[in-house]
Short mmCIF file of C-alpha atoms in Angstrom, two decimals:
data_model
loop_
_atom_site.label_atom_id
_atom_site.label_comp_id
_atom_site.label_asym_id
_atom_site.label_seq_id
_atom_site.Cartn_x
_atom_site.Cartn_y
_atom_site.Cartn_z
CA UNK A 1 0.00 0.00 0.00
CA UNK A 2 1.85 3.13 -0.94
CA UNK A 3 0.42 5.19 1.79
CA UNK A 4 1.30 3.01 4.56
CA UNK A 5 4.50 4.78 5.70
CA UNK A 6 2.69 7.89 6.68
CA UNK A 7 1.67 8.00 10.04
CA UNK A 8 0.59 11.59 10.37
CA UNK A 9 -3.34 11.66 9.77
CA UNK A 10 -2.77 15.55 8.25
CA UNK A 11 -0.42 13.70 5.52
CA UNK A 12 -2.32 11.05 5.11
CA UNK A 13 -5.46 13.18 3.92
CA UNK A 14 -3.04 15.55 1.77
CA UNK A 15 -1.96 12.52 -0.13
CA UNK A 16 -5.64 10.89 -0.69
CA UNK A 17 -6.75 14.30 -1.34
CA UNK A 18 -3.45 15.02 -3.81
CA UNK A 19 -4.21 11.71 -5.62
CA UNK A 20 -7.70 11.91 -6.45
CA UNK A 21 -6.85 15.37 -7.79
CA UNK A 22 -4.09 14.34 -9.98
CA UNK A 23 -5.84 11.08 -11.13
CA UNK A 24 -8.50 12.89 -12.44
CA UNK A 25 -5.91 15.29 -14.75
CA UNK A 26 -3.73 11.90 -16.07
CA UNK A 27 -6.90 9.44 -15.86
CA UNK A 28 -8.49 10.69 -19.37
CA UNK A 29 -5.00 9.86 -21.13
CA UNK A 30 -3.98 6.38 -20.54
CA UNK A 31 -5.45 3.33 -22.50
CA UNK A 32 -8.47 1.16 -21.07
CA UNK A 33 -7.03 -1.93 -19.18
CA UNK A 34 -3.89 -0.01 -17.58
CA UNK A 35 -5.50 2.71 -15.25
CA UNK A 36 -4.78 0.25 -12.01
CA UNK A 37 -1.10 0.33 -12.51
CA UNK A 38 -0.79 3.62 -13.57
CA UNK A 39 -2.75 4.51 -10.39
CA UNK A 40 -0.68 2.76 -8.20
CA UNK A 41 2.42 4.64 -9.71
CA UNK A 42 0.65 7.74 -9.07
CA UNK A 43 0.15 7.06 -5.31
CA UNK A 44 3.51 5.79 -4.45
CA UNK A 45 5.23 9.23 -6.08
CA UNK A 46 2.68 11.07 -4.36
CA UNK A 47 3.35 9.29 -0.81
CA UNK A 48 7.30 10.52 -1.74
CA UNK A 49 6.32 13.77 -2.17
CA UNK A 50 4.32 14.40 1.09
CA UNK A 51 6.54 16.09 3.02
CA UNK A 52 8.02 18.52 0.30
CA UNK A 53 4.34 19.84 -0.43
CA UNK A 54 2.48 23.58 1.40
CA UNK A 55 -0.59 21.84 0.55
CA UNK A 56 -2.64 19.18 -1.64
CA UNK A 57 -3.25 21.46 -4.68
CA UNK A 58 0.60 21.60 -4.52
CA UNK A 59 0.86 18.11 -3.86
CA UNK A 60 -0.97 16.88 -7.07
CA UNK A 61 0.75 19.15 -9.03
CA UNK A 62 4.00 18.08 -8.13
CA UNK A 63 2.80 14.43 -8.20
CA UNK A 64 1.53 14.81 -11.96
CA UNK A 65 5.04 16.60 -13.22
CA UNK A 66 7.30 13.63 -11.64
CA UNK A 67 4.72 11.63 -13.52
CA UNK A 68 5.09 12.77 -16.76
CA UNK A 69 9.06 13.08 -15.98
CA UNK A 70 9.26 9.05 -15.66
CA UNK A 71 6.83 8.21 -18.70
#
């Protein structure tokens, strides 16, 4: 589970919060049938980025450009 290393309930909402955001951006361009591991790819960057974000608007946004980076 890629949230599972954060303890802090605050970062633990960010990063729920930060991926729905983002998945809903990046969702629309992948093909049917891979949307569960892209997903998952999506969480665990956003679980690394946490503690660098001021909030989950930030978050997502930083999420979706190391995204695109590694694709």
């Amino acid at each position: 589970m890629p949230f599972s290393s954060l303890t802090d309930p605050i970062y633990l909402a960010r990063a729920e919060a930060a991926l729905e955001r983002a998945w809903a951006k990046l969702k629309p361009s992948f093909p049917e049938g891979s949307n569960e591991q892209e997903r998952n790819n999506l969480a665990y960057i956003v679980a690394s980025l946490v503690p660098l974000a001021l909030d989950e608007e930030d978050l997502a946004q930083r999420a979706i450009d190391r995204f695109r980076e590694k694709a």
